[in-house]
XYZ file of N, CA and C in Angstrom:
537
model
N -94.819 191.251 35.219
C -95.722 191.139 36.332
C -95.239 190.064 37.323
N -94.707 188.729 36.774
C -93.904 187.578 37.459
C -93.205 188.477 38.241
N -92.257 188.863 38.263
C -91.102 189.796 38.711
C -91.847 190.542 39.672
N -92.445 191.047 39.422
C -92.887 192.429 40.615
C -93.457 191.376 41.660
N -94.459 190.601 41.363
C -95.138 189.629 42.275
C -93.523 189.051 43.408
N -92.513 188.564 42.834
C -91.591 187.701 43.586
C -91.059 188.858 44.407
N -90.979 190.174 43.773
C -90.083 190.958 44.326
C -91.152 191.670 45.384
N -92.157 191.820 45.628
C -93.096 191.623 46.463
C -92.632 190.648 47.305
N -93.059 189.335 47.301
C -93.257 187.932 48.086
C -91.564 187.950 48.976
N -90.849 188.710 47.749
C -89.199 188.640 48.866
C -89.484 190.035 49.870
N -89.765 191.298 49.330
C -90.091 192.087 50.356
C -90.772 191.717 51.662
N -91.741 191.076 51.843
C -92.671 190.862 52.716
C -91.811 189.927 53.505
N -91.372 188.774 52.873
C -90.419 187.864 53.404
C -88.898 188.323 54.655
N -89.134 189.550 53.678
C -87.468 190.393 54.353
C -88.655 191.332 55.300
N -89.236 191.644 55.438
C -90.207 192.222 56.758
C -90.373 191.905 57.988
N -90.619 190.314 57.624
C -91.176 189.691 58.675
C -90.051 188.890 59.235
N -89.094 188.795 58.398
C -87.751 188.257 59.525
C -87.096 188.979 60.200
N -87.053 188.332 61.444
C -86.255 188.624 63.034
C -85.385 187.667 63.350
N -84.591 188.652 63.650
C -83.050 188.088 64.267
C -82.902 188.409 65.733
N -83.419 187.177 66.796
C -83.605 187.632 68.326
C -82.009 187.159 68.759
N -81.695 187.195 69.883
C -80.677 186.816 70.609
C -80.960 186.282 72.257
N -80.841 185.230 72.522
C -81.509 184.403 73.725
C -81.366 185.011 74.701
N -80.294 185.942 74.764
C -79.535 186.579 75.760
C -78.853 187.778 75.608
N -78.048 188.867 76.492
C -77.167 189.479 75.865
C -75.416 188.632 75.569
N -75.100 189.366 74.709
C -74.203 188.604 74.108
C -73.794 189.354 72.868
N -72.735 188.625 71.844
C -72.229 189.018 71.141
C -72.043 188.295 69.886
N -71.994 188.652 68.910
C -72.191 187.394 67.373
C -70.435 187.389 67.044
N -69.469 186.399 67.126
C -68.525 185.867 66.154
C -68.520 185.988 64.924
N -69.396 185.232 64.359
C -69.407 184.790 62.677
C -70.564 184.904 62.112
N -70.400 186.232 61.412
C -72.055 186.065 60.616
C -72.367 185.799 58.905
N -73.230 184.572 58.755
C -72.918 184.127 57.778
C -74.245 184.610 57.189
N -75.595 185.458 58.005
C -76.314 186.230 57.236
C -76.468 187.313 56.795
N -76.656 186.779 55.140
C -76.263 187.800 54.487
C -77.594 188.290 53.401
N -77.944 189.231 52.763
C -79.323 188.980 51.336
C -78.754 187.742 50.682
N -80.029 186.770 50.469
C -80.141 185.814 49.695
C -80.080 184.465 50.653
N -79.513 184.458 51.530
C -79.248 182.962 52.269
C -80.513 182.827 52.694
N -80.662 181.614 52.595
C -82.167 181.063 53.020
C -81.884 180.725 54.215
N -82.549 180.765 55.571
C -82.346 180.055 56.937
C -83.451 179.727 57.225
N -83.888 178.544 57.947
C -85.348 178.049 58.724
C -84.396 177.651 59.861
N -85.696 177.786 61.174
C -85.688 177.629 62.265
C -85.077 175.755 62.617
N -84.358 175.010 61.984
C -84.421 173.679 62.417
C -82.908 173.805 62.407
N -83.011 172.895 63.384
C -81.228 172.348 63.494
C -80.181 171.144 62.700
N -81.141 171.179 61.312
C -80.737 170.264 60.345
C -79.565 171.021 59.634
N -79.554 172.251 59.796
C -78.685 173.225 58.695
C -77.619 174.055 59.683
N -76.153 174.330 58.752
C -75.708 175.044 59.530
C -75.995 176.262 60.011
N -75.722 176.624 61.235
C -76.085 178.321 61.515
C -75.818 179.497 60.670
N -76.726 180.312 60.818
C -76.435 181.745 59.925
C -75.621 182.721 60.649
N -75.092 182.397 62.097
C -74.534 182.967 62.951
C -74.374 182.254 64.085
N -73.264 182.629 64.665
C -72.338 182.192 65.967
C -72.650 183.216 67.051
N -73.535 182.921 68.058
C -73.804 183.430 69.306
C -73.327 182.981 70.227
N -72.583 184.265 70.804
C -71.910 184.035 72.408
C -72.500 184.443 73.599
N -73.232 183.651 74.478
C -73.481 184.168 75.902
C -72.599 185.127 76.485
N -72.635 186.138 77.382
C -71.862 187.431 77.887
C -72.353 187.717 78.924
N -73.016 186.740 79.622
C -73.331 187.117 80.538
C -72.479 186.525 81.842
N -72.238 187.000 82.846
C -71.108 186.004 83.959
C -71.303 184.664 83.987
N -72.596 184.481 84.160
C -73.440 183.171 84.703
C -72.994 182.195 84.056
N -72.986 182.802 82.207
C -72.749 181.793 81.173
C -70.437 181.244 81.483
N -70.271 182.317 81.859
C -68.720 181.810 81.490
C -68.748 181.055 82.510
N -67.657 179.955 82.462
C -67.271 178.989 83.073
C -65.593 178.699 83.046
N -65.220 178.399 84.055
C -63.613 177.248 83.250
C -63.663 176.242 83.871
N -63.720 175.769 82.474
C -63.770 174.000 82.963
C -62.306 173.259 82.759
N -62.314 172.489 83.559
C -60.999 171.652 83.093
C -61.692 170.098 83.077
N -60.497 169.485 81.887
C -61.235 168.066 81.708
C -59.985 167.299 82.625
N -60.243 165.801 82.666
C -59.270 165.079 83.875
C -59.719 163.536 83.462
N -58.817 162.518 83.538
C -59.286 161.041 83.667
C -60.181 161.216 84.747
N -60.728 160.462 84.228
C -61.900 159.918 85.174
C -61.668 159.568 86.951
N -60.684 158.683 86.463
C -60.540 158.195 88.261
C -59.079 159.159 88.740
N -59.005 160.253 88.267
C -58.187 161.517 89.556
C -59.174 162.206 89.551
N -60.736 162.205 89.285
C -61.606 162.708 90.204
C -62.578 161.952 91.001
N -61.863 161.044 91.511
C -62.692 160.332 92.722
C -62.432 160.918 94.106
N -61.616 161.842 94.345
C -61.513 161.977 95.598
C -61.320 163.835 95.519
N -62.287 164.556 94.421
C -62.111 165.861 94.419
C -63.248 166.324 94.523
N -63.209 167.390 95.185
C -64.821 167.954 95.726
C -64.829 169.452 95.275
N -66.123 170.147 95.979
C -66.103 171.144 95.771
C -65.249 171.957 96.740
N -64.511 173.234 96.631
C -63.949 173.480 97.306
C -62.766 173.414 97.474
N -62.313 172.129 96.811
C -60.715 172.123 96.669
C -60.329 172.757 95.960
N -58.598 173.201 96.234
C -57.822 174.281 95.948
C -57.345 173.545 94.554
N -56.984 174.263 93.656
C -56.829 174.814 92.275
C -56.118 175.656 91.937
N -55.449 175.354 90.425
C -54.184 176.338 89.827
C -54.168 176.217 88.591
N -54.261 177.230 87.739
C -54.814 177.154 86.550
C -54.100 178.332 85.742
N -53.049 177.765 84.627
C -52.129 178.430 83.574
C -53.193 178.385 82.322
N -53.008 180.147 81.653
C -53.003 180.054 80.235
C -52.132 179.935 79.255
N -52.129 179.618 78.440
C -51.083 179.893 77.363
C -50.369 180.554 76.805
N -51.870 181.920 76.691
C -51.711 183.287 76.725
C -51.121 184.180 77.560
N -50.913 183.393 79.010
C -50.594 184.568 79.809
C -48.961 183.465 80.277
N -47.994 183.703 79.767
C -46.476 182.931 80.329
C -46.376 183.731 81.704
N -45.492 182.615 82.243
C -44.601 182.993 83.454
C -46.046 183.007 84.868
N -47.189 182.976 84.822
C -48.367 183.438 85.561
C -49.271 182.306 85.605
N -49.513 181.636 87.120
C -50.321 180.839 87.771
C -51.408 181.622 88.717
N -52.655 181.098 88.069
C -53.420 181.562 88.888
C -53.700 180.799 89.804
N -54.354 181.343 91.156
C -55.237 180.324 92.273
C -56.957 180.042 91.823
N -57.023 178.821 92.428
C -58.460 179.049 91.825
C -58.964 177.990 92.800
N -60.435 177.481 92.388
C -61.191 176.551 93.749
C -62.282 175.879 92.691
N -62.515 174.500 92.821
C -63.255 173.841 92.545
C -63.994 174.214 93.050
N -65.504 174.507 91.671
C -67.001 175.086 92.138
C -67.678 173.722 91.915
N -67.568 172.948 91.070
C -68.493 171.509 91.239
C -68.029 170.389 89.899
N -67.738 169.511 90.309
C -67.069 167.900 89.215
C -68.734 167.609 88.700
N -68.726 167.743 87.337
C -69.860 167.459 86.563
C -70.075 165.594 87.006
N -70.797 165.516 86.986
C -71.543 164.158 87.102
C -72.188 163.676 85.503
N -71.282 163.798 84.587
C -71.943 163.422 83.368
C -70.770 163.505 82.171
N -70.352 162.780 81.313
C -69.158 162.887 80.359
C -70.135 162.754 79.016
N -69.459 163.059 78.367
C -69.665 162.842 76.692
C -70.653 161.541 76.343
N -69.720 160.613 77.194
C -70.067 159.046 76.649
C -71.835 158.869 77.259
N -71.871 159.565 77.829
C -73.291 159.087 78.975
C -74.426 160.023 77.879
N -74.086 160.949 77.399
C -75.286 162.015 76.527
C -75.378 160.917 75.126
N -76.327 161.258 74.480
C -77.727 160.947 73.146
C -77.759 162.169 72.321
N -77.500 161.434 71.148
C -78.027 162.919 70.096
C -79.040 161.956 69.502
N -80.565 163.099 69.308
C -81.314 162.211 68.672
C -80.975 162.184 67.145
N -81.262 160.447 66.557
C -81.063 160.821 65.278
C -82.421 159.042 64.999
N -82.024 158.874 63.375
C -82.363 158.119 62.999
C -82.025 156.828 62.898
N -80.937 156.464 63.777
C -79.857 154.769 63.891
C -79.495 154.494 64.961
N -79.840 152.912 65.261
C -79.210 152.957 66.751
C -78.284 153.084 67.366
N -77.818 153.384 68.402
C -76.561 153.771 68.714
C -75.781 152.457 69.165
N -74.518 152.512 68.538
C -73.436 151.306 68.383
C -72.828 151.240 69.564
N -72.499 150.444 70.547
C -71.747 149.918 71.255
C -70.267 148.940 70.799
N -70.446 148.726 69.744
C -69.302 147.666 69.100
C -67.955 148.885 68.936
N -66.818 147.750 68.925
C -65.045 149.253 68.915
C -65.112 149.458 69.881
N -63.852 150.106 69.911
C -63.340 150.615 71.145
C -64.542 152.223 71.737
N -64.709 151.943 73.173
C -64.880 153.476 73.297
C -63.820 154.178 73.393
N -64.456 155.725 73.111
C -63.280 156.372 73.516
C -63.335 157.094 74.659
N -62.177 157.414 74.757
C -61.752 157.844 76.451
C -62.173 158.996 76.640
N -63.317 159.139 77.321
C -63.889 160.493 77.642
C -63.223 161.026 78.845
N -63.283 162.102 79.083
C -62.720 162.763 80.267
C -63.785 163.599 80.906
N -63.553 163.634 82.125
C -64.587 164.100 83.171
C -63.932 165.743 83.373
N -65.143 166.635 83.833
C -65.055 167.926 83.535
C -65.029 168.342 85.140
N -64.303 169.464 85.660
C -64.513 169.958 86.763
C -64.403 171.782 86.253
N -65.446 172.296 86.780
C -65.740 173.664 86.427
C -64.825 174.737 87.949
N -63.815 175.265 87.981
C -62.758 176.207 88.242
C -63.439 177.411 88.597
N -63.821 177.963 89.593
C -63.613 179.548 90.281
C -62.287 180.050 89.984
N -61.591 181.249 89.090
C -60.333 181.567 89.579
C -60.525 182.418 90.814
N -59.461 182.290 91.620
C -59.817 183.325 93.029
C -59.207 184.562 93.089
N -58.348 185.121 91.879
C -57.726 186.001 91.898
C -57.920 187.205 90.799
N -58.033 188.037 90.690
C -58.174 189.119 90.068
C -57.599 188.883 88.491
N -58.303 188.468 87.809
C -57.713 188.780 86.341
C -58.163 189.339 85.343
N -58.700 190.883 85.948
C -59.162 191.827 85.227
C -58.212 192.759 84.172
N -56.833 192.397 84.566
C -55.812 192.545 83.939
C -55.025 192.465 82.296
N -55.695 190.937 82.394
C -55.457 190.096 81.426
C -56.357 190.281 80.610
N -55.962 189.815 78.673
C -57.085 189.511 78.255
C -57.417 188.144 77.846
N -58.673 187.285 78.684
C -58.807 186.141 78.509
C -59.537 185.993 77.257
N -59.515 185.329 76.237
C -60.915 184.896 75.419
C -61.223 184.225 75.727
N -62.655 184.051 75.699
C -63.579 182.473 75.690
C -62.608 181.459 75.336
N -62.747 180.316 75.288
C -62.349 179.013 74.770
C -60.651 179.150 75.318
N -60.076 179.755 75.606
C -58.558 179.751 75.566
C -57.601 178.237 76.195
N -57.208 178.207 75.732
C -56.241 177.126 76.209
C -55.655 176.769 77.536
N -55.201 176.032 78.384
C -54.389 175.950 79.439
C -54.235 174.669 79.805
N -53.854 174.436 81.284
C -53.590 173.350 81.945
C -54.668 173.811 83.375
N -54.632 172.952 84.065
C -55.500 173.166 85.640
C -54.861 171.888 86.325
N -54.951 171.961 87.796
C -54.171 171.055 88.719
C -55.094 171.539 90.019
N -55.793 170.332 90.246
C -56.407 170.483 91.823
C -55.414 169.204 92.790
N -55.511 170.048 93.969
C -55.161 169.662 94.922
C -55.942 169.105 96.010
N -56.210 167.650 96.582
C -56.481 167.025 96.914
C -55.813 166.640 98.217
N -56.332 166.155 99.493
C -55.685 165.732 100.332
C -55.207 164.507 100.499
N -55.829 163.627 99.349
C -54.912 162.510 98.934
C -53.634 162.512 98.557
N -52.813 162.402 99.211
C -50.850 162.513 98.646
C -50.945 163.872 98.539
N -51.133 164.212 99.541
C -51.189 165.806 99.578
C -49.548 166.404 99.554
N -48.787 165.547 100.184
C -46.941 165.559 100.093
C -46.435 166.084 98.445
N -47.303 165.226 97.271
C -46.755 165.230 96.220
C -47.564 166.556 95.470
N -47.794 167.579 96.141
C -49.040 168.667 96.121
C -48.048 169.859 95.292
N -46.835 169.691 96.317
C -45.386 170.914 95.758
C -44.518 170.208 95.076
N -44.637 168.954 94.349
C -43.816 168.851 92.796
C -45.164 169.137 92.225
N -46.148 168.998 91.966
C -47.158 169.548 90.960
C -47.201 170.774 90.810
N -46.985 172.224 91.721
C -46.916 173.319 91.534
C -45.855 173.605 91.183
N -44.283 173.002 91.217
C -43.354 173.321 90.494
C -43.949 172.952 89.479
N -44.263 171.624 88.852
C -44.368 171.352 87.406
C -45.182 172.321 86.530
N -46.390 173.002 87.088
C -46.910 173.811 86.637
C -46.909 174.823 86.634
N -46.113 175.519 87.426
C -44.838 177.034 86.621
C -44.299 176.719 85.858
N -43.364 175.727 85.935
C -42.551 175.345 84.745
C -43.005 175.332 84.051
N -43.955 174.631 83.471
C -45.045 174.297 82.454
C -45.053 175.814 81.619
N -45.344 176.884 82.840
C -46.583 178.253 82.712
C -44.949 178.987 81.831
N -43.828 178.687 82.517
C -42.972 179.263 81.833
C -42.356 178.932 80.539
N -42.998 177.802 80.285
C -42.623 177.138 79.019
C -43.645 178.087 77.622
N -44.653 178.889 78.225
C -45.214 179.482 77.382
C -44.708 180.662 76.576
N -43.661 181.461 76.986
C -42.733 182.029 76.859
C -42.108 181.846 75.400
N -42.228 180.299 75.135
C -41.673 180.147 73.711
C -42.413 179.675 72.708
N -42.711 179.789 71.828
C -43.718 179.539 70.719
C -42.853 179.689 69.461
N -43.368 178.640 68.993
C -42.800 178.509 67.412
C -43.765 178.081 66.427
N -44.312 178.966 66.096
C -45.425 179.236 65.286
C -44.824 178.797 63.580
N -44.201 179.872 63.372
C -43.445 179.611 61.928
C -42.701 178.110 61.815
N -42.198 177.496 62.971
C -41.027 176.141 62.280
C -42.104 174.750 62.259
């Protein structure tokens, strides 16, 4: 009778759970499976990896020291290599330099937060329009690269940076995975 009662109490249990999605999108890694227990709190790891898919959500960001974005705005011109894609520079345009790094955000917890040691060197984020068609390609989320905005500060030293970053783009060409 124990038994039937639990196997009841798990039926009902497996009824009433829903699996929503915030958005449309797509799941990576699903780690639910029968038997895993999950509650709604962010104390535990996820039972699944959700990806936004919607345009709005993608972004490319590039990170940068801090002070080579003092004099970059929105609008400035941009060039941006994948890893994935050798020999190929895209054009692109600064859509907006975040006003906020790593070091400046709070996770709530239970201890105060330490100031003592070194900080570490956060880098400032500028989010990339590409301007060119790369319906071509296949990008994944997260992918790797380099980015280079152009500034009218030393604007002279504008065409050794776009050599350096072909070169760079052609250096992708070789990979040595196995050595």
């Amino acid at each position: 009778m124990r038994l039937r009662n639990e196997l009841a109490d798990a039926q009902y249990d497996l009824d009433q759970t829903v699996v929503r999605a915030p958005t449309s999108g797509f799941v990576t890694q699903l780690a639910l499976r029968p038997s895993v227990y999950v509650v709604p709190a962010p104390l535990f790891n996820s039972a699944l990896i959700f990806v936004n898919d919607s345009p709005s959500d993608r972004a490319l960001a590039a990170t940068f020291q801090q002070n080579a974005l003092q004099r970059v705005h929105a609008g400035d011109e941009a060039e941006v290599l994948f890893k994935g894609i050798p020999g190929r520079v895209f054009k692109a345009k600064v859509r907006v330099v975040i006003d906020a790094i790593a070091a400046g955000q709070l996770k709530s917890g239970g201890t105060l937060v330490s100031v003592g040691g070194a900080l570490p060197e956060d880098r400032a984020l500028a989010v990339l329009d590409i301007v060119e068609d790369v319906s071509a390609y296949q990008i994944p989320l997260g992918s790797a690269g380099e980015a280079a905005i152009y500034t009218e500060h030393v604007h002279e030293l504008s065409l050794l940076r776009k050599i350096l970053l072909r070169m760079r783009s052609w250096q992708n060409y070789i990979f040595l995975e196995g050595i």
